[in-house]
Amino acid sequence: MRVSRLLFVLAVLLAHAARGDPLQHEFLLLPSAVVVGTYDRQSPETQIYDQVVQADALLTLQKGPFKLFGEYLLSDHEGDLERFQLGWQMSSDTVVWIGRYHQPTSVWNHDHHHGQYLQTSITRPWIDEWEDLRGALPQHFTGVLIESAHEVFGNWRLRTAAGGGVAPKLTNDGMEAFDLVHPDSTRRMGYQARASLHPDEFDETGFGILVAADALAADGLTIPGGVGLDHVDLQLYGAFGAYAGESWKLTGTVYHAEAQLHYPQAASRGDSFWVGYVEAEQRFARDFTGFARYEQSAGVADSPYLRLFEQFARTRYVGGVRWDFLEHEALTLQLTNSHMLNGHFSDVRLQWSAALF
Amino acid sequence: MERSAVLTMRRAVLLLLLLFGAPWGSAGSQSVVLVVRTDSPVTDLDSVTVRKLFLGLPVLINGRPLHPIRNRADALLDQIFLQEIVAMSQTAYDRQTLTGLNRQGWLRPSEVDSGDAALGKVLADANAVTFVWQRDLAAHNEQVRVIRVLWSD
């Protein structure tokens, strides 16, 4: 049975268990449109769509402590059920999900997901890029995710998230996440955990650590040199922090990755690298927000794992300004200078984004 | 800095509404109260929990989530909601609830435009929680229970 159908059946059964509670729903549409121009192209790999029109739709159905939550992204380049989760709100502070989720060790993606309106910059850090946009880390898993929060050290809050599920696989077109609508069985498992401390219940300011152990099956993948690949064991360790003031916001994350590439002949090769970013945002008068982000890496030049992702940006400079010109509508202008593993290029982007509900 | 200015402006607007805008302004003290149905499992909610509830965060009693109803009967009640209950501007409130929906599928509080409608929702749902002017309770004293006073002039 397809996972999506299984979740629907479970949702119906659980709704019966919550009889007496009203069925509630929430719908949010996050449309956006962006145009991109590239210049100073000194890289063979600048595969950027020059325009993207997309709509990210979120739907929650809740009955008692059970909820069905979905996110569908439709654009002029793709249509994908990004998240589809059946949740049980165990207590005010703990929710258990089963289904397809965004893995919690990507702080950026776990905070912003696919909706463009809710992130200040147009692009996300390259290390947190989605699989179908040549991202180097797995982002979508299908399994179980538990999110929780607890009071510690007085009023401080410890927020945790832990997940485990079917991992994306490596193909000649990049990484491919498990598809709920068209499932396959040639995959391995991955596990992730994140913990962070915050001064109080509502504060975005905080700091934390993350760890992941993912096994990525290779499906017909031939690496440079004509050698086949069986699978990759990818371990990720990291730390992150955020300061959210009244007009300033600072965020930063650093990842240390250890990859072990396994070949069919039972040989294997390991490598490790560091990637991190820091972003600053400042709100100005008249609903303008300026932002700048610096992305940097180390040990990536000879990484056999990152050679699977030719578009990986070893260094990137991002800057721009966002103008919330109407309630729930924004225009964003962004300049980017990307240094890839084999060249560099720059681009300028203009985006309109909105939240409709 | 910007948020402080917004909150200062809100306090000024609140004061002006109290002095000139509300027709009942000179008719004696008035209060905004948090109410539930008489048979509700809710016995007490502290201010932090009330804030969580109206920001859309899950608040469960006996394993069942509470359902917040935002009463938008008049401008003064809106100001009291933003200043005293959720402690943020309308823009920040919108962003907070959208973020919660995006991250964890949290439901935003449902909204009604009168005290009668708010009380009607509470009477229909034992897990519903709303806030109304105390004077709106006159016809419902036997059916609802006041949990706490949120604001009084």
Short mmCIF file of C-alpha atoms in Angstrom, two decimals:
data_model
loop_
_atom_site.label_atom_id
_atom_site.label_comp_id
_atom_site.label_asym_id
_atom_site.label_seq_id
_atom_site.Cartn_x
_atom_site.Cartn_y
_atom_site.Cartn_z
CA MET A 1 0.00 0.00 0.00
CA ARG A 2 1.32 3.44 -0.84
CA VAL A 3 2.45 5.42 2.16
CA SER A 4 0.12 8.30 1.30
CA ARG A 5 -2.91 5.95 1.29
CA LEU A 6 -1.75 4.35 4.53
CA LEU A 7 -1.62 7.78 6.16
CA PHE A 8 -5.12 8.59 4.93
CA VAL A 9 -6.47 5.32 6.38
CA LEU A 10 -4.70 5.95 9.69
CA ALA A 11 -6.05 9.50 9.74
CA VAL A 12 -9.62 8.24 9.33
CA LEU A 13 -9.15 5.66 12.12
CA LEU A 14 -7.62 8.21 14.47
CA ALA A 15 -10.35 10.74 13.68
CA HIS A 16 -12.81 8.14 14.97
CA ALA A 17 -10.80 7.91 18.18
CA ALA A 18 -11.14 11.69 18.55
CA ARG A 19 -14.90 11.74 18.10
CA GLY A 20 -16.50 14.60 19.96
CA ASP A 21 -13.75 16.96 18.91
CA PRO A 22 -14.57 19.31 16.04
CA LEU A 23 -12.70 18.89 12.76
CA GLN A 24 -10.60 22.01 12.25
CA HIS A 25 -8.59 23.04 9.25
CA GLU A 26 -6.10 25.63 8.10
CA PHE A 27 -4.94 26.44 4.58
CA LEU A 28 -2.02 28.64 3.63
CA LEU A 29 -0.84 29.49 0.13
CA LEU A 30 2.64 30.95 -0.34
CA PRO A 31 3.00 32.03 -3.98
CA SER A 32 6.16 33.57 -5.40
CA ALA A 33 7.78 34.53 -8.68
CA VAL A 34 11.46 35.19 -9.29
CA VAL A 35 13.57 36.26 -12.25
CA VAL A 36 17.31 35.60 -12.32
CA GLY A 37 20.13 36.97 -14.43
CA THR A 38 23.65 35.55 -14.31
CA TYR A 39 26.88 37.35 -15.20
CA ASP A 40 30.64 36.91 -14.86
CA ARG A 41 30.15 33.24 -15.70
CA GLN A 42 33.46 31.41 -15.20
CA SER A 43 31.90 28.08 -14.37
CA PRO A 44 30.55 25.32 -16.65
CA GLU A 45 27.82 24.59 -14.09
CA THR A 46 25.44 27.51 -13.58
CA GLN A 47 22.21 25.60 -13.92
CA ILE A 48 19.91 28.24 -12.53
CA TYR A 49 16.37 28.57 -13.79
CA ASP A 50 16.05 32.11 -15.13
CA GLN A 51 12.51 32.37 -13.88
CA VAL A 52 10.42 30.38 -11.45
CA VAL A 53 6.76 30.81 -10.64
CA GLN A 54 5.62 28.63 -7.77
CA ALA A 55 2.89 28.13 -5.22
CA ASP A 56 3.52 26.37 -1.94
CA ALA A 57 0.29 25.10 -0.40
CA LEU A 58 -0.01 23.98 3.22
CA LEU A 59 -3.03 22.23 4.65
CA THR A 60 -3.69 21.09 8.20
CA LEU A 61 -6.68 18.98 9.24
CA GLN A 62 -6.99 18.51 12.98
CA LYS A 63 -9.38 16.51 15.10
CA GLY A 64 -8.57 16.34 18.78
CA PRO A 65 -4.89 15.55 19.28
CA PHE A 66 -4.50 14.11 15.77
CA LYS A 67 -3.63 16.08 12.69
CA LEU A 68 -2.91 15.49 9.04
CA PHE A 69 -0.46 17.99 7.61
CA GLY A 70 0.61 18.36 4.00
CA GLU A 71 2.77 20.68 1.91
CA TYR A 72 2.51 20.57 -1.87
CA LEU A 73 4.83 22.64 -4.05
CA LEU A 74 3.73 23.38 -7.57
CA SER A 75 5.94 25.36 -9.92
CA ASP A 76 6.56 25.75 -13.62
CA HIS A 77 9.40 23.23 -13.14
CA GLU A 78 8.01 20.65 -10.71
CA GLY A 79 5.08 19.46 -8.67
CA ASP A 80 5.86 17.54 -5.51
CA LEU A 81 4.27 16.45 -2.25
CA GLU A 82 7.05 17.82 -0.08
CA ARG A 83 5.66 16.96 3.34
CA PHE A 84 2.84 14.64 4.25
CA GLN A 85 2.63 13.83 7.92
CA LEU A 86 0.16 12.30 10.32
CA GLY A 87 0.71 13.78 13.77
CA TRP A 88 -0.24 12.90 17.31
CA GLN A 89 0.00 15.77 19.77
CA MET A 90 0.98 13.72 22.84
CA SER A 91 1.12 16.74 25.13
CA SER A 92 1.33 20.51 24.85
CA ASP A 93 5.07 20.13 24.19
CA THR A 94 5.48 16.91 22.23
CA VAL A 95 4.24 15.85 18.82
CA VAL A 96 4.95 12.57 17.04
CA TRP A 97 4.78 12.51 13.24
CA ILE A 98 4.83 9.70 10.75
CA GLY A 99 5.17 10.32 7.05
CA ARG A 100 7.46 12.35 4.83
CA TYR A 101 9.21 15.11 6.74
CA HIS A 102 12.01 17.64 6.42
CA GLN A 103 14.94 16.32 8.40
CA PRO A 104 15.66 18.39 11.51
CA THR A 105 19.44 18.77 11.18
CA SER A 106 19.00 21.34 8.44
CA VAL A 107 18.21 24.27 10.69
CA TRP A 108 17.34 26.50 7.74
CA ASN A 109 14.96 24.07 6.06
CA HIS A 110 13.36 22.93 9.28
CA ASP A 111 12.60 26.58 10.08
CA HIS A 112 11.58 27.87 6.64
CA HIS A 113 10.57 24.84 4.56
CA HIS A 114 9.52 25.65 0.97
CA GLY A 115 7.58 28.89 1.36
CA GLN A 116 9.56 31.80 -0.05
CA TYR A 117 7.62 34.52 1.81
CA LEU A 118 8.71 33.33 5.24
CA GLN A 119 12.46 33.56 4.54
CA THR A 120 14.18 36.92 4.14
CA SER A 121 16.68 36.00 1.44
CA ILE A 122 15.56 34.51 -1.87
CA THR A 123 17.96 31.57 -1.80
CA ARG A 124 18.85 29.24 1.03
CA PRO A 125 22.43 28.37 2.00
CA TRP A 126 23.85 26.03 -0.63
CA ILE A 127 24.53 23.27 1.90
CA ASP A 128 20.81 23.27 2.74
CA GLU A 129 19.63 23.19 -0.89
CA TRP A 130 16.90 20.72 -1.77
CA GLU A 131 17.79 17.39 -3.36
CA ASP A 132 16.12 18.16 -6.71
CA LEU A 133 18.12 21.40 -6.96
CA ARG A 134 21.41 19.51 -6.69
CA GLY A 135 21.63 19.78 -2.91
CA ALA A 136 24.46 17.79 -1.31
CA LEU A 137 22.73 16.75 1.91
CA PRO A 138 19.58 14.61 2.15
CA GLN A 139 16.56 16.68 3.24
CA HIS A 140 13.37 14.62 2.80
CA PHE A 141 12.91 11.40 4.78
CA THR A 142 9.90 9.15 5.23
CA GLY A 143 9.49 7.68 8.68
CA VAL A 144 9.01 9.02 12.19
CA LEU A 145 9.79 12.49 13.54
CA ILE A 146 9.37 13.51 17.19
CA GLU A 147 9.48 17.18 18.16
CA SER A 148 9.47 18.27 21.77
CA ALA A 149 10.24 21.08 24.19
CA HIS A 150 10.96 21.08 27.92
CA GLU A 151 11.63 23.68 30.58
CA VAL A 152 15.20 23.55 31.91
CA PHE A 153 17.41 25.80 34.04
CA GLY A 154 14.47 27.90 35.21
CA ASN A 155 12.73 29.56 32.31
CA TRP A 156 15.04 28.22 29.58
CA ARG A 157 13.56 25.86 27.02
CA LEU A 158 15.23 22.80 25.55
CA ARG A 159 13.78 22.11 22.11
CA THR A 160 14.53 18.75 20.54
CA ALA A 161 13.73 16.99 17.30
CA ALA A 162 14.68 13.44 16.36
CA GLY A 163 13.79 11.52 13.24
CA GLY A 164 14.47 8.30 11.42
CA GLY A 165 13.30 7.08 8.08
CA VAL A 166 13.85 6.07 4.49
CA ALA A 167 16.63 8.18 3.00
CA PRO A 168 17.02 9.73 -0.44
CA LYS A 169 19.12 7.83 -2.99
CA LEU A 170 21.93 8.97 -5.24
CA THR A 171 21.37 8.95 -8.99
CA ASN A 172 23.12 10.40 -12.01
CA ASP A 173 20.75 13.38 -11.72
CA GLY A 174 21.63 14.09 -8.12
CA MET A 175 19.87 13.01 -4.97
CA GLU A 176 16.32 11.72 -5.20
CA ALA A 177 14.02 11.69 -2.16
CA PHE A 178 11.55 8.90 -1.48
CA ASP A 179 8.36 9.59 -3.43
CA LEU A 180 5.16 8.86 -1.52
CA VAL A 181 3.15 8.63 -4.72
CA HIS A 182 5.64 6.44 -6.63
CA PRO A 183 7.52 4.51 -3.92
CA ASP A 184 10.49 2.24 -4.63
CA SER A 185 12.48 -0.16 -2.48
CA THR A 186 16.11 0.49 -3.38
CA ARG A 187 16.84 2.67 -0.40
CA ARG A 188 18.56 2.75 2.97
CA MET A 189 17.81 4.46 6.27
CA GLY A 190 18.87 7.70 7.93
CA TYR A 191 18.63 9.07 11.48
CA GLN A 192 18.86 12.67 12.69
CA ALA A 193 18.66 14.59 15.96
CA ARG A 194 18.81 18.21 16.99
CA ALA A 195 18.73 19.94 20.40
CA SER A 196 18.76 23.65 21.21
CA LEU A 197 18.46 25.93 24.24
CA HIS A 198 16.36 29.12 24.22
CA PRO A 199 15.94 31.78 26.91
CA ASP A 200 12.16 31.38 27.01
CA GLU A 201 9.13 29.78 25.42
CA PHE A 202 8.74 32.27 22.59
CA ASP A 203 12.30 33.35 21.83
CA GLU A 204 14.00 32.52 18.53
CA THR A 205 17.34 33.35 20.12
CA GLY A 206 19.23 30.23 21.08
CA PHE A 207 21.96 27.78 20.26
CA GLY A 208 22.17 24.07 19.69
CA ILE A 209 23.83 20.99 18.27
CA LEU A 210 22.87 18.45 15.63
CA VAL A 211 23.92 14.99 14.53
CA ALA A 212 22.87 12.69 11.70
CA ALA A 213 23.81 9.26 10.34
CA ASP A 214 22.41 8.66 6.89
CA ALA A 215 22.97 5.80 4.46
CA LEU A 216 22.39 6.82 0.85
CA ALA A 217 21.93 4.05 -1.70
CA ALA A 218 23.37 4.67 -5.17
CA ASP A 219 21.04 3.75 -7.99
CA GLY A 220 22.88 3.29 -11.30
CA LEU A 221 25.24 6.07 -10.33
CA THR A 222 28.56 6.22 -12.12
CA ILE A 223 31.08 8.55 -10.56
CA PRO A 224 33.77 10.44 -12.52
CA GLY A 225 36.29 7.86 -13.79
CA GLY A 226 33.58 5.41 -14.77
CA VAL A 227 33.49 3.60 -11.43
CA GLY A 228 30.18 2.45 -10.00
CA LEU A 229 29.07 3.34 -6.47
CA ASP A 230 27.07 1.12 -4.11
CA HIS A 231 26.19 3.48 -1.30
CA VAL A 232 27.46 6.31 0.88
CA ASP A 233 27.46 6.45 4.67
CA LEU A 234 27.16 10.10 5.61
CA GLN A 235 27.64 11.34 9.16
CA LEU A 236 26.92 14.91 10.07
CA TYR A 237 27.80 16.87 13.19
CA GLY A 238 27.06 20.51 13.68
CA ALA A 239 26.30 23.49 15.84
CA PHE A 240 24.08 26.48 15.28
CA GLY A 241 23.01 29.69 16.94
CA ALA A 242 20.61 32.57 16.48
CA TYR A 243 20.13 35.99 17.97
CA ALA A 244 16.77 37.60 17.29
CA GLY A 245 16.67 41.18 18.54
CA GLU A 246 14.06 43.85 17.91
CA SER A 247 15.67 45.06 14.70
CA TRP A 248 18.61 42.66 14.25
CA LYS A 249 18.72 38.98 13.55
CA LEU A 250 21.86 36.87 13.31
CA THR A 251 21.93 33.18 12.43
CA GLY A 252 24.75 30.78 11.81
CA THR A 253 25.37 27.08 11.35
CA VAL A 254 28.47 24.98 10.91
CA TYR A 255 28.45 21.36 9.72
CA HIS A 256 31.20 18.77 9.81
CA ALA A 257 30.49 15.91 7.42
CA GLU A 258 32.21 12.54 7.22
CA ALA A 259 31.39 10.52 4.13
CA GLN A 260 32.36 6.94 3.41
CA LEU A 261 31.88 5.95 -0.24
CA HIS A 262 31.35 2.20 -0.74
CA TYR A 263 32.07 0.67 -4.15
CA PRO A 264 30.64 -2.62 -5.47
CA GLN A 265 34.02 -4.34 -5.19
CA ALA A 266 33.83 -3.91 -1.40
CA ALA A 267 36.41 -1.15 -1.45
CA SER A 268 35.58 2.12 0.21
CA ARG A 269 36.94 5.63 0.45
CA GLY A 270 36.37 8.20 3.13
CA ASP A 271 36.55 11.94 3.25
CA SER A 272 35.43 14.78 5.45
CA PHE A 273 34.70 18.45 5.01
CA TRP A 274 33.35 21.51 6.83
CA VAL A 275 30.62 23.84 5.63
CA GLY A 276 29.06 26.80 7.39
CA TYR A 277 27.26 30.06 6.96
CA VAL A 278 26.36 33.17 8.89
CA GLU A 279 23.53 35.53 8.00
CA ALA A 280 22.69 38.98 9.34
CA GLU A 281 19.39 40.76 8.86
CA GLN A 282 18.40 44.23 9.92
CA ARG A 283 14.97 45.80 9.75
CA PHE A 284 14.82 49.42 8.67
CA ALA A 285 12.05 52.02 8.54
CA ARG A 286 9.25 51.73 5.98
CA ASP A 287 9.28 47.91 6.12
CA PHE A 288 12.68 47.46 4.48
CA THR A 289 14.98 44.66 5.61
CA GLY A 290 18.61 44.34 4.58
CA PHE A 291 20.40 41.00 4.66
CA ALA A 292 23.84 39.57 4.04
CA ARG A 293 25.08 35.99 4.18
CA TYR A 294 28.54 34.48 3.97
CA GLU A 295 28.90 30.79 3.18
CA GLN A 296 32.28 29.09 3.49
CA SER A 297 33.69 25.57 3.44
CA ALA A 298 36.92 23.70 4.12
CA GLY A 299 38.30 20.41 2.87
CA VAL A 300 35.93 20.32 -0.09
CA ALA A 301 38.37 20.55 -3.01
CA ASP A 302 39.37 16.88 -2.89
CA SER A 303 36.13 15.51 -1.50
CA PRO A 304 34.98 12.52 -3.59
CA TYR A 305 31.51 12.91 -2.09
CA LEU A 306 31.11 16.53 -3.15
CA ARG A 307 32.40 15.64 -6.62
CA LEU A 308 29.00 14.00 -7.02
CA PHE A 309 27.52 17.51 -6.82
CA GLU A 310 29.37 19.64 -9.35
CA GLN A 311 27.30 22.70 -8.51
CA PHE A 312 28.35 22.72 -4.88
CA ALA A 313 29.39 26.25 -3.86
CA ARG A 314 32.51 26.21 -1.73
CA THR A 315 32.19 29.95 -1.03
CA ARG A 316 29.24 32.21 -1.54
CA TYR A 317 28.44 35.85 -0.80
CA VAL A 318 24.81 36.89 -0.67
CA GLY A 319 23.34 40.32 -0.06
CA GLY A 320 20.08 42.08 -0.70
CA VAL A 321 17.10 44.00 0.48
CA ARG A 322 13.49 43.00 1.10
CA TRP A 323 10.56 45.41 1.05
CA ASP A 324 7.27 44.37 2.62
CA PHE A 325 5.33 46.80 0.48
CA LEU A 326 1.88 45.46 1.37
CA GLU A 327 0.46 43.39 4.18
CA HIS A 328 1.63 39.82 3.43
CA GLU A 329 3.41 40.76 0.17
CA ALA A 330 7.10 41.44 -0.34
CA LEU A 331 9.62 42.29 -3.04
CA THR A 332 13.21 41.11 -2.65
CA LEU A 333 16.33 42.03 -4.60
CA GLN A 334 19.38 39.80 -4.10
CA LEU A 335 22.93 39.74 -5.43
CA THR A 336 25.00 36.56 -5.18
CA ASN A 337 28.59 35.67 -5.94
CA SER A 338 29.17 31.91 -5.99
CA HIS A 339 32.52 30.11 -6.13
CA MET A 340 31.99 26.52 -7.19
CA LEU A 341 34.37 23.58 -7.17
CA ASN A 342 35.30 24.40 -10.77
CA GLY A 343 34.66 28.07 -11.39
CA HIS A 344 32.54 30.98 -10.27
CA PHE A 345 29.63 33.16 -11.35
CA SER A 346 27.38 35.90 -10.07
CA ASP A 347 23.66 36.44 -10.29
CA VAL A 348 21.00 39.02 -9.55
CA ARG A 349 17.46 38.04 -8.56
CA LEU A 350 14.19 39.86 -8.11
CA GLN A 351 11.36 38.10 -6.31
CA TRP A 352 7.74 38.77 -5.43
CA SER A 353 6.35 36.62 -2.61
CA ALA A 354 3.16 36.57 -0.62
CA ALA A 355 1.13 34.72 1.99
CA LEU A 356 -2.53 34.13 1.24
CA PHE A 357 -4.82 32.65 3.88
CA MET B 1 13.78 49.61 18.75
CA GLU B 2 11.10 49.45 16.08
CA ARG B 3 8.98 47.13 18.19
CA SER B 4 9.24 49.48 21.17
CA ALA B 5 7.99 52.32 19.03
CA VAL B 6 5.11 50.19 17.84
CA LEU B 7 4.18 49.21 21.39
CA THR B 8 4.41 52.83 22.54
CA MET B 9 2.11 53.81 19.69
CA ARG B 10 -0.27 51.05 20.67
CA ARG B 11 -0.39 52.22 24.26
CA ALA B 12 -1.12 55.74 23.05
CA VAL B 13 -3.88 54.50 20.76
CA LEU B 14 -5.28 52.38 23.58
CA LEU B 15 -5.36 55.41 25.86
CA LEU B 16 -7.03 57.57 23.21
CA LEU B 17 -9.61 54.87 22.52
CA LEU B 18 -10.34 54.66 26.21
CA LEU B 19 -10.67 58.43 26.57
CA PHE B 20 -12.57 59.29 23.42
CA GLY B 21 -13.33 56.30 21.27
CA ALA B 22 -15.40 54.03 23.42
CA PRO B 23 -18.96 55.17 24.07
CA TRP B 24 -18.93 53.39 27.41
CA GLY B 25 -15.68 55.10 28.44
CA SER B 26 -17.22 57.15 31.18
CA ALA B 27 -19.68 54.57 32.42
CA GLY B 28 -17.38 53.14 35.10
CA SER B 29 -14.75 50.39 35.14
CA GLN B 30 -14.70 47.69 32.51
CA SER B 31 -12.85 44.42 32.17
CA VAL B 32 -11.88 41.84 29.61
CA VAL B 33 -12.24 38.31 30.93
CA LEU B 34 -11.13 34.88 29.74
CA VAL B 35 -14.07 32.50 29.66
CA VAL B 36 -14.88 28.85 29.01
CA ARG B 37 -18.05 26.80 29.10
CA THR B 38 -19.24 25.87 32.61
CA ASP B 39 -18.38 22.18 32.11
CA SER B 40 -14.99 22.90 30.53
CA PRO B 41 -12.03 20.90 31.88
CA VAL B 42 -10.10 24.17 32.13
CA THR B 43 -9.70 25.35 35.71
CA ASP B 44 -6.84 27.79 35.43
CA LEU B 45 -4.56 29.20 32.72
CA ASP B 46 -1.56 31.34 33.58
CA SER B 47 -0.59 34.29 31.39
CA VAL B 48 2.17 32.36 29.59
CA THR B 49 -0.25 29.56 28.70
CA VAL B 50 -2.85 32.08 27.53
CA ARG B 51 -0.21 33.67 25.31
CA LYS B 52 0.79 30.27 23.92
CA LEU B 53 -2.84 29.42 23.25
CA PHE B 54 -3.56 32.59 21.29
CA LEU B 55 -0.29 32.38 19.37
CA GLY B 56 -1.51 29.07 18.03
CA LEU B 57 0.76 26.77 20.06
CA PRO B 58 -0.88 23.54 21.20
CA VAL B 59 -2.27 23.64 24.75
CA LEU B 60 -3.73 20.34 25.90
CA ILE B 61 -5.94 19.62 28.92
CA ASN B 62 -6.63 15.95 29.65
CA GLY B 63 -5.07 15.03 26.30
CA ARG B 64 -7.38 17.28 24.30
CA PRO B 65 -6.27 20.55 22.67
CA LEU B 66 -7.97 23.79 23.64
CA HIS B 67 -9.52 25.85 20.85
CA PRO B 68 -8.78 29.58 21.11
CA ILE B 69 -11.39 32.01 19.76
CA ARG B 70 -10.13 35.52 19.04
CA ASN B 71 -12.86 38.06 19.69
CA ARG B 72 -12.45 41.04 17.34
CA ALA B 73 -15.62 42.85 18.36
CA ASP B 74 -14.04 46.31 18.41
CA ALA B 75 -10.78 48.17 17.98
CA LEU B 76 -10.17 48.50 21.71
CA LEU B 77 -10.48 44.75 22.23
CA ASP B 78 -8.00 44.24 19.38
CA GLN B 79 -5.54 46.58 21.07
CA ILE B 80 -5.94 44.78 24.39
CA PHE B 81 -5.42 41.44 22.66
CA LEU B 82 -2.20 42.56 21.00
CA GLN B 83 -0.81 44.38 24.01
CA GLU B 84 -1.95 42.31 26.96
CA ILE B 85 -2.42 38.78 25.63
CA VAL B 86 0.13 38.13 22.88
CA ALA B 87 2.40 41.15 23.52
CA MET B 88 3.26 41.91 19.92
CA SER B 89 2.17 43.97 16.93
CA GLN B 90 -0.41 42.66 14.47
CA THR B 91 2.35 42.21 11.89
CA ALA B 92 4.51 40.21 14.27
CA TYR B 93 1.46 38.21 15.35
CA ASP B 94 0.62 37.34 11.73
CA ARG B 95 4.19 36.26 11.11
CA GLN B 96 4.30 34.18 14.29
CA THR B 97 1.12 32.29 13.47
CA LEU B 98 2.15 31.76 9.83
CA THR B 99 5.51 30.44 10.98
CA GLY B 100 3.81 28.02 13.37
CA LEU B 101 1.56 26.77 10.60
CA ASN B 102 4.51 26.37 8.23
CA ARG B 103 6.71 24.56 10.74
CA GLN B 104 4.32 22.30 12.61
CA GLY B 105 0.88 22.74 11.12
CA TRP B 106 -0.35 24.76 14.09
CA LEU B 107 -3.86 26.12 13.69
CA ARG B 108 -4.35 29.85 13.99
CA PRO B 109 -7.04 30.92 16.49
CA SER B 110 -10.41 31.24 14.80
CA GLU B 111 -11.78 34.79 14.71
CA VAL B 112 -15.25 36.19 15.36
CA ASP B 113 -16.49 39.76 15.16
CA SER B 114 -18.74 40.02 18.20
CA GLY B 115 -18.94 38.99 21.83
CA ASP B 116 -22.12 37.04 21.15
CA ALA B 117 -20.42 35.05 18.41
CA ALA B 118 -17.45 34.33 20.70
CA LEU B 119 -19.73 33.13 23.47
CA GLY B 120 -21.74 31.11 20.96
CA LYS B 121 -18.57 29.22 19.98
CA VAL B 122 -17.70 28.61 23.63
CA LEU B 123 -21.18 27.30 24.38
CA ALA B 124 -20.87 24.87 21.47
CA ASP B 125 -17.43 23.50 22.43
CA ALA B 126 -16.25 22.49 25.90
CA ASN B 127 -12.60 22.95 24.83
CA ALA B 128 -13.08 26.45 23.42
CA VAL B 129 -11.54 29.45 25.18
CA THR B 130 -12.30 33.07 24.38
CA PHE B 131 -12.16 36.54 25.87
CA VAL B 132 -15.01 39.05 26.07
CA TRP B 133 -16.01 42.26 27.79
CA GLN B 134 -17.34 41.38 31.22
CA ARG B 135 -20.57 43.25 30.42
CA ASP B 136 -21.20 40.79 27.54
CA LEU B 137 -21.60 37.99 30.09
CA ALA B 138 -24.85 39.34 31.56
CA ALA B 139 -27.05 36.98 29.54
CA HIS B 140 -24.73 33.97 29.92
CA ASN B 141 -23.75 33.91 33.59
CA GLU B 142 -25.08 30.40 34.14
CA GLN B 143 -23.47 28.93 31.02
CA VAL B 144 -19.90 30.19 31.11
CA ARG B 145 -17.15 30.40 33.67
CA VAL B 146 -14.62 33.21 34.04
CA ILE B 147 -11.07 31.84 34.24
CA ARG B 148 -9.29 35.10 34.83
CA VAL B 149 -9.44 38.84 34.28
CA LEU B 150 -7.11 39.73 31.43
CA TRP B 151 -7.43 43.49 31.57
CA SER B 152 -9.35 46.18 33.42
CA ASP B 153 -9.22 49.95 33.23
#
